[in-house]
Every structure is written in structure tokens, then in C-alpha cells.
Short mmCIF file of C-alpha atoms in Angstrom, two decimals:
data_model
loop_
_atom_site.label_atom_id
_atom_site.label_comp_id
_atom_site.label_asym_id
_atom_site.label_seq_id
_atom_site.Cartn_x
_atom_site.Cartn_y
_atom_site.Cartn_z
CA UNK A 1 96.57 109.22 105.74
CA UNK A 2 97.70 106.84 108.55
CA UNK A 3 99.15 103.19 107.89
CA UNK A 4 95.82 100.32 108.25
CA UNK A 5 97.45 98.88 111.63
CA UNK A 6 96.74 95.28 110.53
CA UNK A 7 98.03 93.70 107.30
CA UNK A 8 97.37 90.86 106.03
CA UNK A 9 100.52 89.65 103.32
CA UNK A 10 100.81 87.57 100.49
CA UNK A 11 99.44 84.08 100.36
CA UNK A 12 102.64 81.96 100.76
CA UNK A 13 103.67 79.24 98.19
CA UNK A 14 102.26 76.26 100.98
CA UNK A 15 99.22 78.28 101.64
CA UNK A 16 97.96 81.06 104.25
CA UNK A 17 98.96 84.18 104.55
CA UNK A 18 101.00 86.22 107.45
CA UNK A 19 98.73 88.33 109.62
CA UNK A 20 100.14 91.38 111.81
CA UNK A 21 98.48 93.81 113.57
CA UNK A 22 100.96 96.96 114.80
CA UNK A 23 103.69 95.64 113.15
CA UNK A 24 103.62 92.17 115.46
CA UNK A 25 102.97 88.84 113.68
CA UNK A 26 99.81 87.25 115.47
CA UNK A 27 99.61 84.45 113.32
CA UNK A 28 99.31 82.19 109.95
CA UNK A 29 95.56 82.78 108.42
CA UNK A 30 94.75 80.17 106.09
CA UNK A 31 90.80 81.82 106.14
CA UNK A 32 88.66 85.05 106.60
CA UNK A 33 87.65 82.93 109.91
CA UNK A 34 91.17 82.63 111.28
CA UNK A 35 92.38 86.74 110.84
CA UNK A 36 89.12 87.47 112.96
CA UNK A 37 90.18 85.13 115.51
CA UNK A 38 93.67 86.92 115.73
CA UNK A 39 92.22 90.13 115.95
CA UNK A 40 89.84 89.15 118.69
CA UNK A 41 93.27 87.77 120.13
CA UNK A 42 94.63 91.05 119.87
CA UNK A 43 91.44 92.97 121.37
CA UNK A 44 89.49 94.07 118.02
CA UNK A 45 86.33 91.71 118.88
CA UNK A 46 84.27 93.48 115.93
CA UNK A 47 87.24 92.24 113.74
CA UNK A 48 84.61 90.76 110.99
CA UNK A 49 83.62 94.03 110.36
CA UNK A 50 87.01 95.53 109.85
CA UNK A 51 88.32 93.46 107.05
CA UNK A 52 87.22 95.10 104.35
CA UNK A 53 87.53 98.68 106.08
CA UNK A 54 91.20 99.78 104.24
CA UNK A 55 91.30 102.02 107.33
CA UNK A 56 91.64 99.44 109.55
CA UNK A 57 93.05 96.66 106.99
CA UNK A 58 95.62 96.17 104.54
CA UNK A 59 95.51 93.30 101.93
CA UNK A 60 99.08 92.96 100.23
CA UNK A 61 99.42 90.95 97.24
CA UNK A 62 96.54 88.89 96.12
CA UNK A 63 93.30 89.29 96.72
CA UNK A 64 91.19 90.09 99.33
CA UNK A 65 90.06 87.03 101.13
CA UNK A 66 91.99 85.20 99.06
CA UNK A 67 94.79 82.88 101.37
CA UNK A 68 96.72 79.97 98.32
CA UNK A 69 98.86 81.03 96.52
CA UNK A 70 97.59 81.39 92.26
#
């Protein structure tokens, strides 16, 4: 199985999370609406459609969709 090339980390203590797509950081997400934008960004323009394909998409820590910290 190959590595999702984007991941999206944990949520941070002040909110968002880290986003990085080939092992660059593109960016702070602090919504679903903001990881699309990086991805467009990046080339991906279907990018809404990828984030819940684990092919394409890794979530660490925390949920899915999910950018404050609990």
C-alpha cells in the first residue's frame, strides 16, 4: 500500500490543523473549505472529492473534518 500523499495533522492547541501534500506544508486549515483550497493550490482541483478517499488522504489524530483541538 502506498503512503495517502496529503495529510492532514492534528488540530493544534490554538486551532487548525497542518496540511501537507508530498511531504511540503501548504498551509494552516482551520476548515474542510480551506484544505480544498490548498489542494487546488497544489493542482488537485477535484480536491473536495478526495478528502475522504484514505488513498488520497490521511487524517492524523482527531477526527476527520474535525480542525480545534477537544
Amino acid at each position: 500500500m502506498t503512503k495517502a500523499p496529503i495529510v492532514v495533522h492534528p488540530p493544534l492547541g490554538s486551532g487548525g490543523r497542518r496540511v501537507t501534500v508530498r511531504g511540503e506544508i501548504v498551509g494552516l486549515a482551520t476548515s474542510d473549505r480551506d484544505v480544498v483550497e490548498f489542494l487546488r493550490r497544489a493542482g488537485l482541483p477535484d480536491g473536495e472529492r478526495l478528502l475522504d478517499d484514505p488513498t488520497w488522504v490521511k487524517w492524523v489524530g482527531g477526527r476527520a473534518h474535525v480542525y480545534d483541538a477537544a
